[in-house]
XYZ file of C-alpha atoms in Angstrom:
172
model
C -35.768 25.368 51.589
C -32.909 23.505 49.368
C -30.772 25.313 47.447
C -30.894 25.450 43.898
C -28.353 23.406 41.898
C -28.359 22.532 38.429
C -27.126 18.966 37.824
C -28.118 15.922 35.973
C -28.754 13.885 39.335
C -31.042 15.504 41.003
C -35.403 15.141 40.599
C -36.515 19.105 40.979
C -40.034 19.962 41.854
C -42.048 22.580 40.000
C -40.152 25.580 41.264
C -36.912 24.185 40.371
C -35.681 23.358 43.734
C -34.196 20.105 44.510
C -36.119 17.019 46.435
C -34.837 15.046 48.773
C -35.317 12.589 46.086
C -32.113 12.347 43.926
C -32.834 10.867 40.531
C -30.873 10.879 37.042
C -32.029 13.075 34.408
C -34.136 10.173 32.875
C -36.336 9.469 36.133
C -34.104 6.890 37.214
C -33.157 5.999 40.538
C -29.898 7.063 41.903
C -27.460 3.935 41.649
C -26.074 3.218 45.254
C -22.472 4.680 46.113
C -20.652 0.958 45.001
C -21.457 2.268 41.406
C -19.739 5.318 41.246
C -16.074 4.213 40.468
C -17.777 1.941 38.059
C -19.711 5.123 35.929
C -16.642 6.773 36.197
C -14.387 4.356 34.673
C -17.211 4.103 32.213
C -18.078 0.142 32.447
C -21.809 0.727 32.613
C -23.469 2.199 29.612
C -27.150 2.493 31.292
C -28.920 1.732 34.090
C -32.482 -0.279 32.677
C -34.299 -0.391 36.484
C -34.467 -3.562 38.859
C -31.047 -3.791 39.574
C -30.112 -4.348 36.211
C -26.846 -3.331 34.655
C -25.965 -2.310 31.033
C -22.327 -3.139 31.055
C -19.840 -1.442 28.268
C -18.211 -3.172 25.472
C -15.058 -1.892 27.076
C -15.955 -3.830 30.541
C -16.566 -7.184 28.542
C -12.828 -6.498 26.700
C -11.270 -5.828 30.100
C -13.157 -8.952 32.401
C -12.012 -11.358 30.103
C -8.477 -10.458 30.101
C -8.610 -10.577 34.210
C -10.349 -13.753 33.631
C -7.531 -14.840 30.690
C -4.983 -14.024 33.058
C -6.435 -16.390 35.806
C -8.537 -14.044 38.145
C -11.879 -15.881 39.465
C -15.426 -14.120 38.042
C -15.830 -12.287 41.576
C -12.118 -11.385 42.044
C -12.175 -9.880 38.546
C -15.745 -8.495 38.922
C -14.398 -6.369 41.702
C -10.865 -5.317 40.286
C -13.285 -3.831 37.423
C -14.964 -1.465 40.368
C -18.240 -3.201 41.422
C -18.825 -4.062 45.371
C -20.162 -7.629 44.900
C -21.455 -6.935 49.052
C -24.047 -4.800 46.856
C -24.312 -6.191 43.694
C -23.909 -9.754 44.245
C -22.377 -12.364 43.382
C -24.760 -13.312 40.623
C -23.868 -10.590 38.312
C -20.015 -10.968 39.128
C -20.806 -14.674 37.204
C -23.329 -13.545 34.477
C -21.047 -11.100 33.629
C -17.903 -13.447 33.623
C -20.393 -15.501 31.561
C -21.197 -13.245 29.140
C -17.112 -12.220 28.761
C -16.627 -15.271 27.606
C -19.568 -16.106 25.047
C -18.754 -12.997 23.324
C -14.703 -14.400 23.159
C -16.133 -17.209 22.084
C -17.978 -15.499 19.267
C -15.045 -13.334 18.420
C -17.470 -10.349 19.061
C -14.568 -8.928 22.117
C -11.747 -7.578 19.758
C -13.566 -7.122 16.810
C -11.976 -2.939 15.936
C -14.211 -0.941 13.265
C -12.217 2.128 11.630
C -15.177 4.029 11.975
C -14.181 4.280 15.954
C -11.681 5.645 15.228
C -10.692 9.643 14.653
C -8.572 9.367 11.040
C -7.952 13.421 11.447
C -5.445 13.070 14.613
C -1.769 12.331 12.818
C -0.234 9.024 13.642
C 2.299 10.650 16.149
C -1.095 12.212 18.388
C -2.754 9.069 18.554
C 0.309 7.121 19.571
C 0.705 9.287 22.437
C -3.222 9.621 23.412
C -3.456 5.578 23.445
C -1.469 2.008 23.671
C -2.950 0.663 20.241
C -2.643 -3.336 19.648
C -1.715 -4.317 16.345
C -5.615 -4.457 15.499
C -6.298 -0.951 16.762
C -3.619 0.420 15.004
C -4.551 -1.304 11.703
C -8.203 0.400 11.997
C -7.275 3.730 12.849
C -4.893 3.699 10.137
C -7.716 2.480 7.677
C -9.491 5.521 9.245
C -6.775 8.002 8.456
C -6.679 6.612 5.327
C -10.588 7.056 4.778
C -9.860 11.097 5.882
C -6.907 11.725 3.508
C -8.855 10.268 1.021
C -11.946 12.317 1.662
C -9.556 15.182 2.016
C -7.722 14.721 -1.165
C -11.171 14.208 -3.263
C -12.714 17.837 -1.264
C -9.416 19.850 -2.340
C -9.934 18.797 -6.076
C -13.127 20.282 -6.177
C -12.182 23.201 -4.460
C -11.770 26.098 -6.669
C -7.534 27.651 -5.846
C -6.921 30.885 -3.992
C -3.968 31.160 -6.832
C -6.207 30.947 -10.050
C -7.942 34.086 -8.837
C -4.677 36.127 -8.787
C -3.805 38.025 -11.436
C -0.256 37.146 -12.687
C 0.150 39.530 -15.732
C 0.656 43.535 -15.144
C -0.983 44.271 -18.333
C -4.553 45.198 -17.892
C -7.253 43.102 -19.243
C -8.932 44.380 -22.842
């Protein structure tokens, strides 16, 4: 009988148990083992069915700068973590394709200060991430949006101090 494991990967029959059939928690089918270093590096957001491939705005950012700095589709298709012996070829150039319409659009670099965590100081998020001059411009506008909020909720909040007393004499 198989053992009982609780994980997100596996289809369980009515007693719990695992198949022999592993699945993802949706009913999907297991992506083959040339996927894995490409989930874990997160450059696919989903997994739609016939082979398709939901790729992450992060993977689009990061194949056209291989491609910028002179890498061929496949070449930079693979240095992103895919096995083009199992996904093709095809997708390595749809997906180079696709790199470069959204360049072309300016949709690759486009940073929104709502991405962005405004409570971590400036000296924290210097050290969690390499910001370009655009990435550090929006998460400042988001710290800026949290002091602000922050500023506005302290106002309205009634001080610890005014409910001290501060004269010995007792009230009449």
């Amino acid at each position: 009988m198989a053992d009982k494991v609780k994980s997100g990967m596996y289809r369980y029959d009515d007693l719990d148990y695992i198949t022999d059939e592993p699945k993802f928690a949706g009913g999907l089918e297991m992506p083959d083992e040339a996927y894995y270093k490409a989930l874990d590096m997160g450059m696919i957001t989903d997994l739609p069915g016939n082979g398709r491939l939901a790729y992450s705005h992060d993977f689009y950012v990061a194949m056209y700068k291989k491609l910028e700095s002179g890498m061929g589709s496949v070449e930079a298709y693979e240095s992103l973590g895919f096995d083009t012996k199992v996904t093709g070829v095809e997708k390595a150039y749809q997906a180079a394709k696709r790199a470069r319409e959204k360049a072309a659009a300016n949709k690759l670099y486009t940073v929104d200060p709502s991405s962005y965590d405004g409570s971590i100081p400036p000296e924290e998020m210097m050290k969690l991430a390499d910001l370009s001059k655009e990435e550090l411009i929006a998460y400042l506008q988001a710290r800026n949006y949290y002091l602000e909020e922050l500023v506005e909720a302290q106002k309205k909040t009634r001080s610890v101090l005014a409910d001290i007393l501060t004269s010995s004499k007792a009230k009449r």
